[in-house]
Amino acid sequence: MFGQEKETSSDSNSQHSAFLEEKAFRARTVLVFGTITDKLASETVRKLLALDAESTAPITMIVSSPGGHLESGDAIHDVVRFISSPVTMVGTGWVGSAATHLFLGAARERRVCLPQTRFLIHQPSGGAGGQASDMAIQAQEIMKARERIAQVIARETGQPIERVRDDIERDKWMSAEEAIEYGLISRIIERRNELLPSQA
C-alpha cells in the first residue's frame, strides 16, 4: 500500500514536471540548471534544434550552473551559434566554469543576467592518472583546452588575451556589475519585460 502511494506521488511529480517543461517549450524558453553533463547537453541541444526547426523566433535560455564537463558545455555553445534562431542568455544564481563557456555562445548584446548572479571563469582542471606517457598527453590536452577557453573569453568579451590568460590562472569571481565591466554580459535586468522585443 505504501509502495502504491509512493508510485502515485512519483507519477504526479513526473506529470507536473512534464507539464512545466511543455509550458517553457511553448514559451521558447530553455532551462539549464545544475551540473553540465553529457545528458544535460543532449537534452538542451535537442530542445534548441526542435525550437529552431519550428521557428526562427528568438529563444531565451536561463542558466544557473556551477559548470561541469567542458566538452558538454562546448556542445551547447556551438549549437547556440549553429542554429538560425537567436538565443538570449539570462544568467541567474551562478554561472561558472563550463556554464560560463556555454553562456558565451550568445552574442554579447544577448547576454544578460538577474541582479544577484555571480560569474566564475578559470582554467580547466583534470585528474591525470595512469602511465607517465598518458599523464603527459592529458597535461598537453588540458593546456590546449586552457588556451581555447582563453581565446573564446577574449573574443566574446573584448578583453586582451594576455589579461584573460592571467585571470583564469586562478578562480576569478565576478558580480553582475563586474561582469558588465568585463564584457561577459551587456546589462542587468530584473523582469522579463526588460528583454528587448527582438530578444524575448
mmCIF file of N, CA and C in Angstrom, residues 45-122:
data_model
loop_
_atom_site.group_PDB
_atom_site.id
_atom_site.type_symbol
_atom_site.label_atom_id
_atom_site.label_comp_id
_atom_site.label_asym_id
_atom_site.label_seq_id
_atom_site.Cartn_x
_atom_site.Cartn_y
_atom_site.Cartn_z
ATOM 1 N N VAL A 45 20.529 20.517 -26.342
ATOM 2 C CA VAL A 45 20.730 20.606 -27.787
ATOM 3 C C VAL A 45 19.476 20.161 -28.529
ATOM 4 N N ARG A 46 18.830 19.089 -28.049
ATOM 5 C CA ARG A 46 17.594 18.626 -28.694
ATOM 6 C C ARG A 46 16.520 19.706 -28.661
ATOM 7 N N LYS A 47 16.387 20.386 -27.518
ATOM 8 C CA LYS A 47 15.388 21.453 -27.387
ATOM 9 C C LYS A 47 15.704 22.615 -28.325
ATOM 10 N N LEU A 48 16.973 22.990 -28.387
ATOM 11 C CA LEU A 48 17.363 24.090 -29.267
ATOM 12 C C LEU A 48 17.080 23.764 -30.728
ATOM 13 N N LEU A 49 17.422 22.553 -31.142
ATOM 14 C CA LEU A 49 17.191 22.156 -32.533
ATOM 15 C C LEU A 49 15.700 22.077 -32.851
ATOM 16 N N ALA A 50 14.914 21.569 -31.905
ATOM 17 C CA ALA A 50 13.467 21.471 -32.118
ATOM 18 C C ALA A 50 12.835 22.856 -32.224
ATOM 19 N N LEU A 51 13.216 23.765 -31.333
ATOM 20 C CA LEU A 51 12.675 25.126 -31.382
ATOM 21 C C LEU A 51 13.094 25.838 -32.661
ATOM 22 N N ASP A 52 14.326 25.606 -33.092
ATOM 23 C CA ASP A 52 14.828 26.236 -34.308
ATOM 24 C C ASP A 52 14.107 25.703 -35.539
ATOM 25 N N ALA A 53 13.756 24.414 -35.522
ATOM 26 C CA ALA A 53 13.035 23.819 -36.649
ATOM 27 C C ALA A 53 11.605 24.363 -36.736
ATOM 28 N N GLU A 54 11.070 24.721 -35.574
ATOM 29 C CA GLU A 54 9.698 25.226 -35.516
ATOM 30 C C GLU A 54 9.591 26.663 -35.997
ATOM 31 N N SER A 55 10.604 27.484 -35.666
ATOM 32 C CA SER A 55 10.572 28.907 -35.993
ATOM 33 C C SER A 55 11.951 29.498 -35.768
ATOM 34 N N THR A 56 12.222 30.624 -36.431
ATOM 35 C CA THR A 56 13.486 31.323 -36.201
ATOM 36 C C THR A 56 13.310 32.474 -35.208
ATOM 37 N N ALA A 57 12.184 32.476 -34.481
ATOM 38 C CA ALA A 57 11.962 33.490 -33.446
ATOM 39 C C ALA A 57 12.988 33.303 -32.329
ATOM 40 N N PRO A 58 13.284 34.358 -31.566
ATOM 41 C CA PRO A 58 14.290 34.257 -30.506
ATOM 42 C C PRO A 58 13.973 33.181 -29.462
ATOM 43 N N ILE A 59 15.020 32.602 -28.908
ATOM 44 C CA ILE A 59 14.930 31.617 -27.833
ATOM 45 C C ILE A 59 15.585 32.228 -26.595
ATOM 46 N N THR A 60 14.950 32.046 -25.443
ATOM 47 C CA THR A 60 15.538 32.506 -24.179
ATOM 48 C C THR A 60 16.083 31.298 -23.428
ATOM 49 N N MET A 61 17.350 31.361 -23.042
ATOM 50 C CA MET A 61 17.960 30.292 -22.257
ATOM 51 C C MET A 61 18.315 30.845 -20.877
ATOM 52 N N ILE A 62 17.756 30.242 -19.832
ATOM 53 C CA ILE A 62 18.025 30.669 -18.463
ATOM 54 C C ILE A 62 19.042 29.705 -17.856
ATOM 55 N N VAL A 63 20.166 30.252 -17.394
ATOM 56 C CA VAL A 63 21.293 29.428 -16.948
ATOM 57 C C VAL A 63 21.628 29.677 -15.484
ATOM 58 N N SER A 64 21.683 28.603 -14.703
ATOM 59 C CA SER A 64 22.190 28.647 -13.331
ATOM 60 C C SER A 64 22.946 27.341 -13.105
ATOM 61 N N SER A 65 24.265 27.406 -13.166
ATOM 62 C CA SER A 65 25.055 26.182 -13.124
ATOM 63 C C SER A 65 26.467 26.470 -12.627
ATOM 64 N N PRO A 66 27.016 25.556 -11.811
ATOM 65 C CA PRO A 66 28.398 25.723 -11.365
ATOM 66 C C PRO A 66 29.412 25.309 -12.418
ATOM 67 N N GLY A 67 28.924 24.759 -13.534
ATOM 68 C CA GLY A 67 29.823 24.262 -14.573
ATOM 69 C C GLY A 67 29.760 22.751 -14.639
ATOM 70 N N GLY A 68 30.826 22.139 -15.106
ATOM 71 C CA GLY A 68 30.837 20.688 -15.235
ATOM 72 C C GLY A 68 31.766 20.255 -16.346
ATOM 73 N N HIS A 69 31.271 19.373 -17.206
ATOM 74 C CA HIS A 69 32.074 18.774 -18.263
ATOM 75 C C HIS A 69 32.293 19.791 -19.383
ATOM 76 N N LEU A 70 33.536 20.144 -19.660
ATOM 77 C CA LEU A 70 33.855 21.187 -20.625
ATOM 78 C C LEU A 70 33.304 20.888 -22.013
ATOM 79 N N GLU A 71 33.521 19.662 -22.498
ATOM 80 C CA GLU A 71 33.081 19.336 -23.856
ATOM 81 C C GLU A 71 31.555 19.345 -23.981
ATOM 82 N N SER A 72 30.850 19.053 -22.891
ATOM 83 C CA SER A 72 29.389 19.159 -22.912
ATOM 84 C C SER A 72 28.979 20.630 -23.035
ATOM 85 N N GLY A 73 29.719 21.499 -22.341
ATOM 86 C CA GLY A 73 29.486 22.930 -22.497
ATOM 87 C C GLY A 73 29.805 23.386 -23.912
ATOM 88 N N ASP A 74 30.858 22.814 -24.498
ATOM 89 C CA ASP A 74 31.215 23.122 -25.886
ATOM 90 C C ASP A 74 30.055 22.821 -26.830
ATOM 91 N N ALA A 75 29.422 21.672 -26.609
ATOM 92 C CA ALA A 75 28.332 21.255 -27.493
ATOM 93 C C ALA A 75 27.207 22.284 -27.484
ATOM 94 N N ILE A 76 26.817 22.737 -26.292
ATOM 95 C CA ILE A 76 25.739 23.732 -26.197
ATOM 96 C C ILE A 76 26.193 25.055 -26.805
ATOM 97 N N HIS A 77 27.406 25.491 -26.474
ATOM 98 C CA HIS A 77 27.973 26.725 -27.010
ATOM 99 C C HIS A 77 27.912 26.733 -28.537
ATOM 100 N N ASP A 78 28.378 25.646 -29.144
ATOM 101 C CA ASP A 78 28.455 25.595 -30.605
ATOM 102 C C ASP A 78 27.077 25.525 -31.262
ATOM 103 N N VAL A 79 26.150 24.797 -30.636
ATOM 104 C CA VAL A 79 24.801 24.700 -31.219
ATOM 105 C C VAL A 79 24.059 26.034 -31.111
ATOM 106 N N VAL A 80 24.279 26.769 -30.030
ATOM 107 C CA VAL A 80 23.691 28.111 -29.902
ATOM 108 C C VAL A 80 24.114 28.972 -31.090
ATOM 109 N N ARG A 81 25.364 28.836 -31.504
ATOM 110 C CA ARG A 81 25.872 29.605 -32.642
ATOM 111 C C ARG A 81 25.473 28.987 -33.982
ATOM 112 N N PHE A 82 25.158 27.706 -33.968
ATOM 113 C CA PHE A 82 24.846 26.968 -35.197
ATOM 114 C C PHE A 82 23.433 27.226 -35.694
ATOM 115 N N ILE A 83 22.460 27.303 -34.784
ATOM 116 C CA ILE A 83 21.059 27.425 -35.191
ATOM 117 C C ILE A 83 20.758 28.826 -35.719
ATOM 118 N N SER A 84 19.658 28.941 -36.450
ATOM 119 C CA SER A 84 19.253 30.229 -37.032
ATOM 120 C C SER A 84 18.577 31.130 -36.008
ATOM 121 N N SER A 85 17.862 30.544 -35.062
ATOM 122 C CA SER A 85 17.166 31.335 -34.046
ATOM 123 C C SER A 85 18.176 32.017 -33.125
ATOM 124 N N PRO A 86 18.064 33.334 -32.922
ATOM 125 C CA PRO A 86 18.964 33.997 -31.969
ATOM 126 C C PRO A 86 18.632 33.572 -30.550
ATOM 127 N N VAL A 87 19.666 33.364 -29.737
ATOM 128 C CA VAL A 87 19.478 32.914 -28.358
ATOM 129 C C VAL A 87 19.881 34.032 -27.399
ATOM 130 N N THR A 88 18.987 34.343 -26.460
ATOM 131 C CA THR A 88 19.291 35.292 -25.397
ATOM 132 C C THR A 88 19.600 34.505 -24.131
ATOM 133 N N MET A 89 20.794 34.711 -23.570
ATOM 134 C CA MET A 89 21.198 34.052 -22.336
ATOM 135 C C MET A 89 20.807 34.928 -21.140
ATOM 136 N N VAL A 90 20.151 34.314 -20.159
ATOM 137 C CA VAL A 90 19.801 35.016 -18.928
ATOM 138 C C VAL A 90 20.451 34.265 -17.773
ATOM 139 N N GLY A 91 21.434 34.882 -17.134
ATOM 140 C CA GLY A 91 22.098 34.261 -16.007
ATOM 141 C C GLY A 91 21.339 34.519 -14.717
ATOM 142 N N THR A 92 21.312 33.518 -13.847
ATOM 143 C CA THR A 92 20.707 33.673 -12.527
ATOM 144 C C THR A 92 21.432 32.747 -11.557
ATOM 145 N N GLY A 93 21.433 33.074 -10.279
ATOM 146 C CA GLY A 93 22.163 32.232 -9.323
ATOM 147 C C GLY A 93 23.651 32.372 -9.545
ATOM 148 N N TRP A 94 24.248 31.337 -10.119
ATOM 149 C CA TRP A 94 25.647 31.460 -10.513
ATOM 150 C C TRP A 94 25.879 30.787 -11.852
ATOM 151 N N VAL A 95 26.826 31.358 -12.579
ATOM 152 C CA VAL A 95 27.192 30.852 -13.898
ATOM 153 C C VAL A 95 28.707 30.680 -13.861
ATOM 154 N N GLY A 96 29.155 29.429 -13.746
ATOM 155 C CA GLY A 96 30.580 29.204 -13.551
ATOM 156 C C GLY A 96 31.193 28.207 -14.502
ATOM 157 N N SER A 97 32.481 28.384 -14.755
ATOM 158 C CA SER A 97 33.280 27.396 -15.458
ATOM 159 C C SER A 97 32.677 27.035 -16.820
ATOM 160 N N ALA A 98 32.334 25.762 -17.044
ATOM 161 C CA ALA A 98 31.775 25.336 -18.331
ATOM 162 C C ALA A 98 30.445 26.028 -18.636
ATOM 163 N N ALA A 99 29.716 26.436 -17.597
ATOM 164 C CA ALA A 99 28.459 27.155 -17.814
ATOM 165 C C ALA A 99 28.728 28.545 -18.374
ATOM 166 N N THR A 100 29.796 29.196 -17.904
ATOM 167 C CA THR A 100 30.182 30.487 -18.477
ATOM 168 C C THR A 100 30.558 30.301 -19.937
ATOM 169 N N HIS A 101 31.215 29.199 -20.235
ATOM 170 C CA HIS A 101 31.625 28.927 -21.616
ATOM 171 C C HIS A 101 30.411 28.796 -22.534
ATOM 172 N N LEU A 102 29.404 28.043 -22.118
ATOM 173 C CA LEU A 102 28.221 27.906 -22.986
ATOM 174 C C LEU A 102 27.458 29.233 -23.049
ATOM 175 N N PHE A 103 27.487 29.996 -21.946
ATOM 176 C CA PHE A 103 26.830 31.303 -21.887
ATOM 177 C C PHE A 103 27.385 32.231 -22.960
ATOM 178 N N LEU A 104 28.685 32.109 -23.235
ATOM 179 C CA LEU A 104 29.344 32.959 -24.219
ATOM 180 C C LEU A 104 29.033 32.562 -25.652
ATOM 181 N N GLY A 105 28.192 31.552 -25.837
ATOM 182 C CA GLY A 105 27.773 31.175 -27.186
ATOM 183 C C GLY A 105 26.862 32.220 -27.813
ATOM 184 N N ALA A 106 26.192 33.014 -26.991
ATOM 185 C CA ALA A 106 25.299 34.065 -27.483
ATOM 186 C C ALA A 106 26.082 35.353 -27.724
ATOM 187 N N ALA A 107 25.563 36.191 -28.612
ATOM 188 C CA ALA A 107 26.182 37.491 -28.871
ATOM 189 C C ALA A 107 26.126 38.342 -27.601
ATOM 190 N N ARG A 108 27.088 39.235 -27.427
ATOM 191 C CA ARG A 108 27.177 39.987 -26.177
ATOM 192 C C ARG A 108 25.899 40.760 -25.863
ATOM 193 N N GLU A 109 25.288 41.372 -26.873
ATOM 194 C CA GLU A 109 24.054 42.135 -26.612
ATOM 195 C C GLU A 109 22.900 41.246 -26.175
ATOM 196 N N ARG A 110 23.056 39.939 -26.362
ATOM 197 C CA ARG A 110 22.031 38.979 -25.951
ATOM 198 C C ARG A 110 22.418 38.234 -24.681
ATOM 199 N N ARG A 111 23.435 38.708 -23.989
ATOM 200 C CA ARG A 111 23.830 38.102 -22.715
ATOM 201 C C ARG A 111 23.478 39.060 -21.585
ATOM 202 N N VAL A 112 22.527 38.656 -20.747
ATOM 203 C CA VAL A 112 22.081 39.492 -19.632
ATOM 204 C C VAL A 112 22.022 38.623 -18.378
ATOM 205 N N CYS A 113 21.763 39.249 -17.230
ATOM 206 C CA CYS A 113 21.606 38.451 -16.016
ATOM 207 C C CYS A 113 20.699 39.164 -15.032
ATOM 208 N N LEU A 114 20.221 38.406 -14.060
ATOM 209 C CA LEU A 114 19.440 38.955 -12.965
ATOM 210 C C LEU A 114 20.406 39.510 -11.914
ATOM 211 N N PRO A 115 19.932 40.413 -11.046
ATOM 212 C CA PRO A 115 20.841 41.182 -10.179
ATOM 213 C C PRO A 115 21.790 40.392 -9.292
ATOM 214 N N GLN A 116 21.348 39.237 -8.752
ATOM 215 C CA GLN A 116 22.177 38.513 -7.778
ATOM 216 C C GLN A 116 23.139 37.505 -8.393
ATOM 217 N N THR A 117 23.195 37.466 -9.715
ATOM 218 C CA THR A 117 24.019 36.455 -10.391
ATOM 219 C C THR A 117 25.510 36.685 -10.162
ATOM 220 N N ARG A 118 26.229 35.581 -9.961
ATOM 221 C CA ARG A 118 27.691 35.633 -9.896
ATOM 222 C C ARG A 118 28.269 34.789 -11.030
ATOM 223 N N PHE A 119 29.408 35.222 -11.529
ATOM 224 C CA PHE A 119 30.075 34.530 -12.630
ATOM 225 C C PHE A 119 31.465 34.071 -12.181
ATOM 226 N N LEU A 120 31.906 32.942 -12.752
ATOM 227 C CA LEU A 120 33.224 32.398 -12.437
ATOM 228 C C LEU A 120 33.912 31.956 -13.721
ATOM 229 N N ILE A 121 35.141 32.438 -13.908
ATOM 230 C CA ILE A 121 35.970 31.924 -15.005
ATOM 231 C C ILE A 121 37.246 31.360 -14.394
ATOM 232 N N HIS A 122 37.733 30.274 -14.977
ATOM 233 C CA HIS A 122 39.013 29.692 -14.559
ATOM 234 C C HIS A 122 39.462 28.704 -15.615
#
